[in-house]
Amino acid sequence: MTAEAPSSSPSAASEAATNPNLAHLRFDVRGMTCASCVRRVERALGGVDGVAHASVNLATEQATVDFDPALDVTTLRAAVDRAGYELRLPDAGVDEA
Ligand code: 9UX
C-alpha cells in the first residue's frame, strides 16, 4: 500500500498579491499620450512576475508599483520598453519630485 498524501501546490501568485512586505515605488514613465497608453503600461507592469499591483497616472506620468523586493527593477523597465514606453528608474537614495 502507499502512504503518499496528495500534494497541493501553493499559489505563489495569490500569496504575492496579499504580501504586506512588498516594495512600493513610483517611477516616471515617458511616452504616454492617452488613456490607452496608460492601460498598456499598467498591463506591461502587471504582467511581470512578482508584481502585485501597478497603477499609472497619465497627468503626472508616473507609475506606482507594488512588487516583490526580490524583483530586479530593470525587469520592470524591460517590460515597459517592450510595450513601447520608457520607465525611468529612480537613482538610489534620491527622493526628489
Ligand atoms: Mo492612443 Mo496612446 O493611439 O499612444 S494609445 S495615443
PDB file of C-alpha atoms and ligand atoms in Angstrom:
ATOM      1  CA  MET A   1       0.000   0.000   0.000  1.00  0.00           C
ATOM      2  CA  THR A   2       1.062   3.565  -0.495  1.00  0.00           C
ATOM      3  CA  ALA A   3       1.228   6.224   2.187  1.00  0.00           C
ATOM      4  CA  GLU A   4       1.594   9.185  -0.125  1.00  0.00           C
ATOM      5  CA  ALA A   5      -0.565  12.143   0.647  1.00  0.00           C
ATOM      6  CA  PRO A   6      -1.800  14.223  -2.263  1.00  0.00           C
ATOM      7  CA  SER A   7       0.396  17.286  -2.569  1.00  0.00           C
ATOM      8  CA  SER A   8      -1.315  20.590  -3.124  1.00  0.00           C
ATOM      9  CA  SER A   9       0.744  23.194  -4.927  1.00  0.00           C
ATOM     10  CA  PRO A  10       0.948  26.539  -3.166  1.00  0.00           C
ATOM     11  CA  SER A  11      -0.289  29.531  -5.085  1.00  0.00           C
ATOM     12  CA  ALA A  12       2.656  31.887  -5.215  1.00  0.00           C
ATOM     13  CA  ALA A  13       0.762  34.428  -7.265  1.00  0.00           C
ATOM     14  CA  SER A  14      -2.093  34.954  -4.849  1.00  0.00           C
ATOM     15  CA  GLU A  15       0.360  34.977  -1.981  1.00  0.00           C
ATOM     16  CA  ALA A  16       2.265  37.843  -3.576  1.00  0.00           C
ATOM     17  CA  ALA A  17      -0.955  39.783  -4.043  1.00  0.00           C
ATOM     18  CA  THR A  18      -1.561  39.831  -0.316  1.00  0.00           C
ATOM     19  CA  ASN A  19       2.037  40.014   0.873  1.00  0.00           C
ATOM     20  CA  PRO A  20       2.465  43.035   3.152  1.00  0.00           C
ATOM     21  CA  ASN A  21       6.231  43.013   2.619  1.00  0.00           C
ATOM     22  CA  LEU A  22       6.057  44.442  -0.858  1.00  0.00           C
ATOM     23  CA  ALA A  23       8.200  47.170  -2.275  1.00  0.00           C
ATOM     24  CA  HIS A  24       6.116  50.197  -3.186  1.00  0.00           C
ATOM     25  CA  LEU A  25       7.794  52.501  -5.649  1.00  0.00           C
ATOM     26  CA  ARG A  26       6.886  55.293  -8.015  1.00  0.00           C
ATOM     27  CA  PHE A  27       8.570  55.611 -11.375  1.00  0.00           C
ATOM     28  CA  ASP A  28       8.461  58.290 -14.020  1.00  0.00           C
ATOM     29  CA  VAL A  29       7.083  56.988 -17.299  1.00  0.00           C
ATOM     30  CA  ARG A  30       7.805  58.642 -20.631  1.00  0.00           C
ATOM     31  CA  GLY A  31       5.955  58.326 -23.901  1.00  0.00           C
ATOM     32  CA  MET A  32       2.321  58.137 -22.795  1.00  0.00           C
ATOM     33  CA  THR A  33      -0.145  60.439 -24.510  1.00  0.00           C
ATOM     34  CA  CYS A  34      -3.570  58.914 -23.876  1.00  0.00           C
ATOM     35  CA  ALA A  35      -5.619  56.675 -21.614  1.00  0.00           C
ATOM     36  CA  SER A  36      -4.859  53.654 -23.773  1.00  0.00           C
ATOM     37  CA  CYS A  37      -1.178  54.258 -23.246  1.00  0.00           C
ATOM     38  CA  VAL A  38      -1.835  54.149 -19.519  1.00  0.00           C
ATOM     39  CA  ARG A  39      -3.574  50.790 -19.860  1.00  0.00           C
ATOM     40  CA  ARG A  40      -0.715  49.412 -21.906  1.00  0.00           C
ATOM     41  CA  VAL A  41       1.857  50.392 -19.331  1.00  0.00           C
ATOM     42  CA  GLU A  42      -0.270  49.067 -16.482  1.00  0.00           C
ATOM     43  CA  ARG A  43      -0.683  45.744 -18.255  1.00  0.00           C
ATOM     44  CA  ALA A  44       3.018  45.554 -19.042  1.00  0.00           C
ATOM     45  CA  LEU A  45       3.953  46.145 -15.421  1.00  0.00           C
ATOM     46  CA  GLY A  46       1.198  43.941 -14.054  1.00  0.00           C
ATOM     47  CA  GLY A  47       2.333  41.089 -16.267  1.00  0.00           C
ATOM     48  CA  VAL A  48       5.793  40.952 -14.740  1.00  0.00           C
ATOM     49  CA  ASP A  49       6.236  38.031 -12.381  1.00  0.00           C
ATOM     50  CA  GLY A  50       6.488  39.419  -8.856  1.00  0.00           C
ATOM     51  CA  VAL A  51       4.360  42.500  -9.460  1.00  0.00           C
ATOM     52  CA  ALA A  52       1.298  42.580  -7.224  1.00  0.00           C
ATOM     53  CA  HIS A  53      -0.212  45.814  -8.449  1.00  0.00           C
ATOM     54  CA  ALA A  54       0.602  48.628 -10.844  1.00  0.00           C
ATOM     55  CA  SER A  55      -1.265  51.871 -11.418  1.00  0.00           C
ATOM     56  CA  VAL A  56      -0.299  54.581 -13.851  1.00  0.00           C
ATOM     57  CA  ASN A  57      -1.179  58.257 -13.816  1.00  0.00           C
ATOM     58  CA  LEU A  58      -1.159  59.983 -17.179  1.00  0.00           C
ATOM     59  CA  ALA A  59      -1.158  63.529 -15.823  1.00  0.00           C
ATOM     60  CA  THR A  60       1.855  63.025 -13.605  1.00  0.00           C
ATOM     61  CA  GLU A  61       3.443  60.472 -15.961  1.00  0.00           C
ATOM     62  CA  GLN A  62       4.136  58.207 -13.027  1.00  0.00           C
ATOM     63  CA  ALA A  63       3.651  54.528 -12.351  1.00  0.00           C
ATOM     64  CA  THR A  64       3.108  53.266  -8.821  1.00  0.00           C
ATOM     65  CA  VAL A  65       4.108  49.646  -8.463  1.00  0.00           C
ATOM     66  CA  ASP A  66       3.791  47.157  -5.609  1.00  0.00           C
ATOM     67  CA  PHE A  67       6.194  44.292  -6.133  1.00  0.00           C
ATOM     68  CA  ASP A  68       8.291  41.597  -4.561  1.00  0.00           C
ATOM     69  CA  PRO A  69      11.519  43.319  -3.417  1.00  0.00           C
ATOM     70  CA  ALA A  70      13.447  40.377  -4.858  1.00  0.00           C
ATOM     71  CA  LEU A  71      12.385  41.531  -8.307  1.00  0.00           C
ATOM     72  CA  ASP A  72      15.044  43.419 -10.229  1.00  0.00           C
ATOM     73  CA  VAL A  73      13.564  46.770 -11.278  1.00  0.00           C
ATOM     74  CA  THR A  74      15.363  46.525 -14.602  1.00  0.00           C
ATOM     75  CA  THR A  75      12.822  43.776 -15.359  1.00  0.00           C
ATOM     76  CA  LEU A  76      10.088  46.378 -14.948  1.00  0.00           C
ATOM     77  CA  ARG A  77      11.881  48.734 -17.270  1.00  0.00           C
ATOM     78  CA  ALA A  78      12.310  45.995 -19.858  1.00  0.00           C
ATOM     79  CA  ALA A  79       8.596  45.148 -19.776  1.00  0.00           C
ATOM     80  CA  VAL A  80       7.592  48.775 -20.258  1.00  0.00           C
ATOM     81  CA  ASP A  81      10.138  49.129 -23.032  1.00  0.00           C
ATOM     82  CA  ARG A  82       8.587  46.159 -24.854  1.00  0.00           C
ATOM     83  CA  ALA A  83       5.214  47.902 -24.606  1.00  0.00           C
ATOM     84  CA  GLY A  84       6.706  50.933 -26.312  1.00  0.00           C
ATOM     85  CA  TYR A  85       7.219  53.258 -23.374  1.00  0.00           C
ATOM     86  CA  GLU A  86      10.053  54.232 -21.099  1.00  0.00           C
ATOM     87  CA  LEU A  87      10.175  53.533 -17.377  1.00  0.00           C
ATOM     88  CA  ARG A  88      12.742  55.717 -15.703  1.00  0.00           C
ATOM     89  CA  LEU A  89      14.418  54.075 -12.760  1.00  0.00           C
ATOM     90  CA  PRO A  90      14.986  56.256  -9.707  1.00  0.00           C
ATOM     91  CA  ASP A  91      18.515  56.908  -8.560  1.00  0.00           C
ATOM     92  CA  ALA A  92      19.245  55.048  -5.338  1.00  0.00           C
ATOM     93  CA  GLY A  93      18.709  57.193  -2.284  1.00  0.00           C
ATOM     94  CA  VAL A  94      17.338  60.125  -4.227  1.00  0.00           C
ATOM     95  CA  ASP A  95      13.771  61.104  -3.490  1.00  0.00           C
ATOM     96  CA  GLU A  96      13.049  64.391  -5.212  1.00  0.00           C
ATOM     97  CA  ALA A  97       9.933  65.309  -7.109  1.00  0.00           C
TER      98      ALA A  97
HETATM   99 MO1  9UX B   1      -3.790  56.212 -28.427  1.00  0.00          MO
HETATM  100 MO2  9UX B   1      -1.670  56.333 -26.618  1.00  0.00          MO
HETATM  101  O1  9UX B   1      -3.411  55.615 -30.115  1.00  0.00           O
HETATM  102  O2  9UX B   1      -0.216  56.155 -27.724  1.00  0.00           O
HETATM  103  S1  9UX B   1      -2.635  54.501 -27.264  1.00  0.00           S
HETATM  104  S2  9UX B   1      -2.237  57.942 -28.032  1.00  0.00           S
END
